[in-house]
PDB file of C-alpha atoms in Angstrom:
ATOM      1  CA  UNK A   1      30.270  -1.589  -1.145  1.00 52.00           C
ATOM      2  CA  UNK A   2      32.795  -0.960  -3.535  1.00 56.00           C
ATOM      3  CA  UNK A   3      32.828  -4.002  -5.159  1.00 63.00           C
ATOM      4  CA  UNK A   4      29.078  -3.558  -5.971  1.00 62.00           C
ATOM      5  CA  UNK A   5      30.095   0.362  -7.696  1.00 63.00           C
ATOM      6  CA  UNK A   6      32.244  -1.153  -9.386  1.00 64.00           C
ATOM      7  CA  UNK A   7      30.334  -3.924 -11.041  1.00 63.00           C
ATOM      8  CA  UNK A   8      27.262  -1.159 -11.650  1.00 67.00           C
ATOM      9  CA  UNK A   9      29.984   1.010 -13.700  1.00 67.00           C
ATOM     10  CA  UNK A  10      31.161  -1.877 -15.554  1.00 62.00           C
ATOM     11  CA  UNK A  11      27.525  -2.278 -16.577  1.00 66.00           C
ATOM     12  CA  UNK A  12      26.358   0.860 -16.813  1.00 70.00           C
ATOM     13  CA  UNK A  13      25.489   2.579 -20.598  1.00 73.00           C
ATOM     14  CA  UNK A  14      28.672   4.856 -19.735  1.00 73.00           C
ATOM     15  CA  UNK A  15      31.160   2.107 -19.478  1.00 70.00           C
ATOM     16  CA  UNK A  16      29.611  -0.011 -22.497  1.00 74.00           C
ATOM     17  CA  UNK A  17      29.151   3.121 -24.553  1.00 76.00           C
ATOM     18  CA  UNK A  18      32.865   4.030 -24.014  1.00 72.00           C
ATOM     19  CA  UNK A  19      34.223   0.448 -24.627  1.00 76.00           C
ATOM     20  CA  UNK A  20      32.256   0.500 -28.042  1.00 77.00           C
ATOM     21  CA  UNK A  21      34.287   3.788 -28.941  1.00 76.00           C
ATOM     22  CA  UNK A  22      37.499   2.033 -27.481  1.00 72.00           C
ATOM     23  CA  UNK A  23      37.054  -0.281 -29.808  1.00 77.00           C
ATOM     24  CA  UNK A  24      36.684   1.746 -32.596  1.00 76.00           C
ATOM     25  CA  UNK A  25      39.802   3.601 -31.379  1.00 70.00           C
ATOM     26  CA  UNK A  26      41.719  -0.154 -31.699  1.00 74.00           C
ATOM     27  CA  UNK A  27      40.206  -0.714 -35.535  1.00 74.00           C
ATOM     28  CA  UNK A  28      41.664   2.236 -36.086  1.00 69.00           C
ATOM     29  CA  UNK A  29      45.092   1.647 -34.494  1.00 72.00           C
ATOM     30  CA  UNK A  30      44.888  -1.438 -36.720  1.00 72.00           C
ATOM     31  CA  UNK A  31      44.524   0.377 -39.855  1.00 74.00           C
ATOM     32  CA  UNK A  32      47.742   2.481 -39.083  1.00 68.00           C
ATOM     33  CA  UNK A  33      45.454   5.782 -38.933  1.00 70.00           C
ATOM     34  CA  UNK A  34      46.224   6.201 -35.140  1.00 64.00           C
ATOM     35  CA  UNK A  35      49.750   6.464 -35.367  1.00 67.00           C
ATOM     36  CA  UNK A  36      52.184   6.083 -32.005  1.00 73.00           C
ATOM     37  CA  UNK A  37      49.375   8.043 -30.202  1.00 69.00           C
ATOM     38  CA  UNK A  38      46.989   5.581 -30.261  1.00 72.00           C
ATOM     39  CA  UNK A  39      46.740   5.018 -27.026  1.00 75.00           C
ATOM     40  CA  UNK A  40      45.110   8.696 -26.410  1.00 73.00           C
ATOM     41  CA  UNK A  41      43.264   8.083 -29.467  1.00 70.00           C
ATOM     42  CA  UNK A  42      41.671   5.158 -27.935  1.00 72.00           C
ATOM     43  CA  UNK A  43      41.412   6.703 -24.342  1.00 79.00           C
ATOM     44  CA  UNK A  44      39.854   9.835 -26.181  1.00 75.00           C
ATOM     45  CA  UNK A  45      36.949   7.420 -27.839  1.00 72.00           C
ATOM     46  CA  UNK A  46      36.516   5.973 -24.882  1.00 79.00           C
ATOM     47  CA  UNK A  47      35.773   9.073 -22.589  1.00 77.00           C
ATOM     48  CA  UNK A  48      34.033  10.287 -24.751  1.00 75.00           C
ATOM     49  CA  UNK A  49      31.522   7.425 -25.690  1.00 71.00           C
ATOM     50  CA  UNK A  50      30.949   7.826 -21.965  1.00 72.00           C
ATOM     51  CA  UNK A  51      30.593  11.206 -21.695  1.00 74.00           C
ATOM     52  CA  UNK A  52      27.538  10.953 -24.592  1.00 70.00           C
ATOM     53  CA  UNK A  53      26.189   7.577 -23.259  1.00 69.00           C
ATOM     54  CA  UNK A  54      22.579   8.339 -21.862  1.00 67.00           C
ATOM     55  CA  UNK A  55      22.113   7.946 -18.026  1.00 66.00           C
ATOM     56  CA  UNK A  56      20.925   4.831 -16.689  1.00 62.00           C
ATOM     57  CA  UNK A  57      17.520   4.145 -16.001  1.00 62.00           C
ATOM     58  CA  UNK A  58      17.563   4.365 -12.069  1.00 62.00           C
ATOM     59  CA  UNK A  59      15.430   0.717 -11.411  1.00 58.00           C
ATOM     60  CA  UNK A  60      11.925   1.693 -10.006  1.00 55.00           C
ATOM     61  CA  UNK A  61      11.143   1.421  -6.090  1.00 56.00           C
ATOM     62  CA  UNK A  62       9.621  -1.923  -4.673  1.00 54.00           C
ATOM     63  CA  UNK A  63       6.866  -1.726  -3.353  1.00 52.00           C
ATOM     64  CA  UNK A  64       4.947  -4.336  -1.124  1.00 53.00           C
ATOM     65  CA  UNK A  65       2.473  -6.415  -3.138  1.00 62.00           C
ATOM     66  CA  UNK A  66      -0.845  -6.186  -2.326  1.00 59.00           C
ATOM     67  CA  UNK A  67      -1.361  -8.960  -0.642  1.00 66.00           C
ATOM     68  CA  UNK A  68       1.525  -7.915   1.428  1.00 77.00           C
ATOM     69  CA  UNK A  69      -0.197  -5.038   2.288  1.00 82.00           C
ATOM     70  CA  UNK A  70      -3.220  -6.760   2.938  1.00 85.00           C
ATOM     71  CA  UNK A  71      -1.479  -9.046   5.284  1.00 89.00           C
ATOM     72  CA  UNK A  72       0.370  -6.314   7.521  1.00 91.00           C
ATOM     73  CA  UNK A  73      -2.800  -5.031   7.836  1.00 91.00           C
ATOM     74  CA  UNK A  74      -4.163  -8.011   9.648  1.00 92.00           C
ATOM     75  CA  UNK A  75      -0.869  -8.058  11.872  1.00 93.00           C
ATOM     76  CA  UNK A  76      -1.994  -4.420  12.813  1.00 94.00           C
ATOM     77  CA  UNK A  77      -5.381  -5.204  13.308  1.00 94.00           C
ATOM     78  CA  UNK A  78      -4.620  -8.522  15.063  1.00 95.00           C
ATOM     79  CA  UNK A  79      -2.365  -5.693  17.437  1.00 95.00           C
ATOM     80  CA  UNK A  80      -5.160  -3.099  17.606  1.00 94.00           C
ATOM     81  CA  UNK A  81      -7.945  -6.081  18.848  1.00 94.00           C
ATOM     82  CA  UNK A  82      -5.366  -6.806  21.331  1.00 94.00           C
ATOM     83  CA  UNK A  83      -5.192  -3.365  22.411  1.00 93.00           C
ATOM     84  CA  UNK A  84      -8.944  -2.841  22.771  1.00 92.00           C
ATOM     85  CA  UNK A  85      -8.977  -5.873  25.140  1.00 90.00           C
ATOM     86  CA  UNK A  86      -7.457  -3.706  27.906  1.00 90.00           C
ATOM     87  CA  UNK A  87      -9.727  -1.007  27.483  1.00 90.00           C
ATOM     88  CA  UNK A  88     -12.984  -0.986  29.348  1.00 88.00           C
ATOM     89  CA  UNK A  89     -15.833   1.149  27.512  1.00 89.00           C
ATOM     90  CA  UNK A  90     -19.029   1.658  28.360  1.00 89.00           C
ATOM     91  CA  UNK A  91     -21.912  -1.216  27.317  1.00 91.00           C
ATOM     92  CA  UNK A  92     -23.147   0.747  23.814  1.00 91.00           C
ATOM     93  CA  UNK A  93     -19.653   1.883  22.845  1.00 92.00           C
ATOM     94  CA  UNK A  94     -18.401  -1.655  23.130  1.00 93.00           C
ATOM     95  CA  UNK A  95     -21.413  -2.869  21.274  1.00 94.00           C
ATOM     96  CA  UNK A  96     -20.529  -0.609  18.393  1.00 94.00           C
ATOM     97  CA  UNK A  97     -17.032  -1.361  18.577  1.00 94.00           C
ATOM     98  CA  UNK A  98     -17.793  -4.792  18.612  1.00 94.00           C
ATOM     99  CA  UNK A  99     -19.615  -4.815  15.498  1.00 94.00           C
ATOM    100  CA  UNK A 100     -17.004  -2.632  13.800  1.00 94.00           C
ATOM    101  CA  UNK A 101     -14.741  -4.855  14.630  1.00 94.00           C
ATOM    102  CA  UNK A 102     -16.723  -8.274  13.373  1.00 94.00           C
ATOM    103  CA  UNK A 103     -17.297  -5.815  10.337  1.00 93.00           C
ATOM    104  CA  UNK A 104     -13.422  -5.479   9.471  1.00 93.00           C
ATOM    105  CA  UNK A 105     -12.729  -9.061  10.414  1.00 93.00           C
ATOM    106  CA  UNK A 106     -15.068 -10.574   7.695  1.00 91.00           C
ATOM    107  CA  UNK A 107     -13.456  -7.882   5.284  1.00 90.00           C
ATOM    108  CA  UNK A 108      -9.323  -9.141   6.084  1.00 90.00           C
ATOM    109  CA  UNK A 109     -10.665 -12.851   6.265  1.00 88.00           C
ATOM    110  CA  UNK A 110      -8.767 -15.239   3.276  1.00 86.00           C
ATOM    111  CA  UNK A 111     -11.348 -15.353   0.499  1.00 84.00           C
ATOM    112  CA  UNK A 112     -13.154 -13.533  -2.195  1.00 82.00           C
ATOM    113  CA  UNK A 113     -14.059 -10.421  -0.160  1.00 82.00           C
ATOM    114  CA  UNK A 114     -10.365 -10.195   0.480  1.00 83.00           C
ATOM    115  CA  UNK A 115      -9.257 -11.095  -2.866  1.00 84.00           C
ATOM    116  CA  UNK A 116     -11.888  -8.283  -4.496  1.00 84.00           C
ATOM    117  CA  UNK A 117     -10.267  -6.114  -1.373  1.00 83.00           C
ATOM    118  CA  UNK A 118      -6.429  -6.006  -2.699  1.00 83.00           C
ATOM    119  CA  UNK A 119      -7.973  -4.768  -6.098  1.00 83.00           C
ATOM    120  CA  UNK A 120      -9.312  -1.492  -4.629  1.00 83.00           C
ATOM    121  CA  UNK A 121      -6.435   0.229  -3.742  1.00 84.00           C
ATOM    122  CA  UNK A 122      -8.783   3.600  -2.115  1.00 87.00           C
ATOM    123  CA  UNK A 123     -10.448   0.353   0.077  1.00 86.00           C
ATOM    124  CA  UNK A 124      -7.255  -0.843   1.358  1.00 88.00           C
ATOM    125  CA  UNK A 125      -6.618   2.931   1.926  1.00 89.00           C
ATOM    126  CA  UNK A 126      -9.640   3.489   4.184  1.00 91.00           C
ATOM    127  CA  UNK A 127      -9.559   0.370   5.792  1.00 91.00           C
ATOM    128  CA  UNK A 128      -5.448   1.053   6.768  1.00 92.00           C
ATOM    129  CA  UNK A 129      -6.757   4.546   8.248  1.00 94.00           C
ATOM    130  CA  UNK A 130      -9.864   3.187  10.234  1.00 94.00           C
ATOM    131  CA  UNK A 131      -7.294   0.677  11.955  1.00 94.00           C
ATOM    132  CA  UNK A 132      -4.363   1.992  12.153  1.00 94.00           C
ATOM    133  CA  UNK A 133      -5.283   6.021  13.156  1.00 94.00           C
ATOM    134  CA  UNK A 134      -9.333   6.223  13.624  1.00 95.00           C
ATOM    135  CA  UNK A 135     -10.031   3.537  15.794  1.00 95.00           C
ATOM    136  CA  UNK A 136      -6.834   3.562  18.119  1.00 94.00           C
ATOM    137  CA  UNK A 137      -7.823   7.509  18.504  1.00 94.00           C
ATOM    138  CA  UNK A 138     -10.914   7.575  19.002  1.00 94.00           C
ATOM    139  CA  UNK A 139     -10.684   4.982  21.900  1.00 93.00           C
ATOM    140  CA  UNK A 140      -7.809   6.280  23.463  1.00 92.00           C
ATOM    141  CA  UNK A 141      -9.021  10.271  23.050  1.00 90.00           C
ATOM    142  CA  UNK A 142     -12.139   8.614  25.437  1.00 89.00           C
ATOM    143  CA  UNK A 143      -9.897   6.670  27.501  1.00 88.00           C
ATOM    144  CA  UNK A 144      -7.976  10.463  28.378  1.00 86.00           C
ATOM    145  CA  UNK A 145     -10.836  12.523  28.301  1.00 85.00           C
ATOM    146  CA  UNK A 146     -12.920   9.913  30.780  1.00 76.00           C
ATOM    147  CA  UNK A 147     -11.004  11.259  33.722  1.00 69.00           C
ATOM    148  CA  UNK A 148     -11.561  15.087  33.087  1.00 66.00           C
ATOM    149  CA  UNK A 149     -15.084  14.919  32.878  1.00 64.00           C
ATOM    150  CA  UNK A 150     -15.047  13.481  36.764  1.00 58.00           C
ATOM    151  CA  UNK A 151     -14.274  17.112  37.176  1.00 58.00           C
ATOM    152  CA  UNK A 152     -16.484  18.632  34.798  1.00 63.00           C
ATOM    153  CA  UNK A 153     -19.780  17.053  35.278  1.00 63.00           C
ATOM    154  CA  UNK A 154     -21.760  19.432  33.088  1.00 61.00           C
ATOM    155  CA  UNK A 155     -19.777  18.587  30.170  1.00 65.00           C
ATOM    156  CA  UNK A 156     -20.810  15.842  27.600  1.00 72.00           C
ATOM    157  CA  UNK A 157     -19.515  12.774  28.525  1.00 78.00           C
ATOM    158  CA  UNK A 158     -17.364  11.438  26.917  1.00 83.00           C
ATOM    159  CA  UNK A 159     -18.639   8.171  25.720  1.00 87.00           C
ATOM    160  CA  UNK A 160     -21.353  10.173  23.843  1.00 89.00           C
ATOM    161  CA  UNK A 161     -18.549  11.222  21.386  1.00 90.00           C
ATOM    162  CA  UNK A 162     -16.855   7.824  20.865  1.00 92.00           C
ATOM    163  CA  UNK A 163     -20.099   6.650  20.192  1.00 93.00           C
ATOM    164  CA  UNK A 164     -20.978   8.515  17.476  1.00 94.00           C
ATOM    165  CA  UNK A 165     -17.342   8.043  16.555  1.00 95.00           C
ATOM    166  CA  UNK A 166     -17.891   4.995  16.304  1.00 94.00           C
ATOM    167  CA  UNK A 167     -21.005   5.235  14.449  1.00 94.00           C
ATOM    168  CA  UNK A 168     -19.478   7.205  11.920  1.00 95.00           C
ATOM    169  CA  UNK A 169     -16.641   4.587  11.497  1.00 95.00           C
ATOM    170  CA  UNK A 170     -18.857   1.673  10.914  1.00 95.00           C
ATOM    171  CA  UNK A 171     -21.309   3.085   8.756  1.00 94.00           C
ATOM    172  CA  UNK A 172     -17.691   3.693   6.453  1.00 93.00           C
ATOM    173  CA  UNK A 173     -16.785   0.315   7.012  1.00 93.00           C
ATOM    174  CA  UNK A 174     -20.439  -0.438   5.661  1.00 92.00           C
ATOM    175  CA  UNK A 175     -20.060   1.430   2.920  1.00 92.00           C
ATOM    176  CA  UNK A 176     -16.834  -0.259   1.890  1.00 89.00           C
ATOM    177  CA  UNK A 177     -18.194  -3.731   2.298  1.00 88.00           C
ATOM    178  CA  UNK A 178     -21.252  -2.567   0.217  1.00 89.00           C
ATOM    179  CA  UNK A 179     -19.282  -0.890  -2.555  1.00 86.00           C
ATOM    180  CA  UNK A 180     -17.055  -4.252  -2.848  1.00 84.00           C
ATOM    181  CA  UNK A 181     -20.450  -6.654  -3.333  1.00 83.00           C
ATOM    182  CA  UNK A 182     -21.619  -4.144  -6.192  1.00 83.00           C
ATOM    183  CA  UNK A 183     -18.066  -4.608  -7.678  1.00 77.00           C
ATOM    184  CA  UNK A 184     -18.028  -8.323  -7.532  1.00 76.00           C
ATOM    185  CA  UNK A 185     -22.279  -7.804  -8.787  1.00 78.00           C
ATOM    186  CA  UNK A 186     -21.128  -6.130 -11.485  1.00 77.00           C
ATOM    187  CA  UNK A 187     -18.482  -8.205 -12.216  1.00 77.00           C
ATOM    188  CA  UNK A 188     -20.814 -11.471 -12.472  1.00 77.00           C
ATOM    189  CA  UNK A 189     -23.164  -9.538 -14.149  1.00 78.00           C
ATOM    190  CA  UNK A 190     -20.771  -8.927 -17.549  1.00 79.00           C
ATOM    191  CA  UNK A 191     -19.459 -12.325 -17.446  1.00 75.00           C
ATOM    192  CA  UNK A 192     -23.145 -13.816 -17.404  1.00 81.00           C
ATOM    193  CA  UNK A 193     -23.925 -10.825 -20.331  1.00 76.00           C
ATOM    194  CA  UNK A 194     -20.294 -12.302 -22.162  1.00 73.00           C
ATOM    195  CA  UNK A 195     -21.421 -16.435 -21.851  1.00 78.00           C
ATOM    196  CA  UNK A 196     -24.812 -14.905 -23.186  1.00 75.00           C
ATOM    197  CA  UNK A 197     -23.320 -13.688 -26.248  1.00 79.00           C
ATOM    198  CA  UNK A 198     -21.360 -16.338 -26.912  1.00 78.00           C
ATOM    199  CA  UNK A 199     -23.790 -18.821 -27.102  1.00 73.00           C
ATOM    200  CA  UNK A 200     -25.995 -16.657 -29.031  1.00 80.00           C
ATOM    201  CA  UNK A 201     -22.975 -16.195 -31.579  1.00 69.00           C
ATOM    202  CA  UNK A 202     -22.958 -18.149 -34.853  1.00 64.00           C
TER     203      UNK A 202
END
């Protein structure tokens, strides 16, 4: 550890800064102008060619590409599927959750819908929150409310409100998936308009 502060000094704008000014405090120790306190002339230079050296640029945070993104977000999804295994839902919730999940499967598979994906960076963004929070809570805020309503038997059940949970969920997912086909539309559309004019160009 201090190995590594000291090599960032040595090549830090301070140190360089200062060891120009050093220098200069040497040229003139050569010329006789320093006299027998050259050495505190050429300490002075030097501290202060650091002290007026601007900071160092502090290097910029890094983040996961996104196609690293995209690909933890299959491991979670991959984790999530697993979870939903082990939970038994009623015949029309399952339906819908089966369809959501066939949904974000064809979205995360390799290819051009995943490729256009990793471009949208609010997509991956609602995509991340529908598996990683939405889902997970919707299914397990049925899973702890199921056993309550045993006791309350006037109350809505339950799997009336992950349904339309559900519902809701999907119809984003469909939204997403429908939003990255007009993209990829549009897309096609000005390259066709761009060959067009080329050809039609002198």
């Amino acid at each position: 550890m201090a190995t590594s502060k000291i090599l960032r000094y040595v090549e830090s704008r301070k140190n360089l800064t200062g060891c120009v000014f050093g220098l200069a405090g040497l040229g003139l120790t050569l010329t006789g102008l320093a006299g027998t306190y050259w050495p505190v002339v050429v300490a002075g230079l030097y501290g202060a060619g650091a002290l007026i050296a601007p900071p160092d640029r502090p290097d910029a945070p890094d983040f996961a590409q996104p196609s690293e993104q995209l690909e933890e977000l299959r491991r979670d999804f991959a984790t999530l599927t697993d979870y939903l295994t082990e939970v038994s839902l009623p015949p029309p919730a399952a339906a819908r959750l089966t369809d959501l999940n066939e949904l974000i499967t064809s979205l995360l598979d390799p290819g051009w819908v995943a490729d256009a994906l990793i471009t949208d960076p609010e997509a991956v963004h609602s995509l991340s929150r529908a598996i990683r929070q939405d889902i997970p809570e919707s299914v397990d805020a049925y899973v702890r409310t199921r056993w309550w309503s045993r006791l309350q038997p006037s109350a809505e059940p339950p799997e009336h409100h992950l349904e339309r949970q559900l519902t809701v969920l999907h119809a984003e997912a469909h939204a997403l998936a429908a939003g990255i086909h007009e993209a990829e539309s549009r897309r096609q559309e000005s390259h066709t308009h761009y060959l067009e004019e080329r050809h039609q160009a002198p």
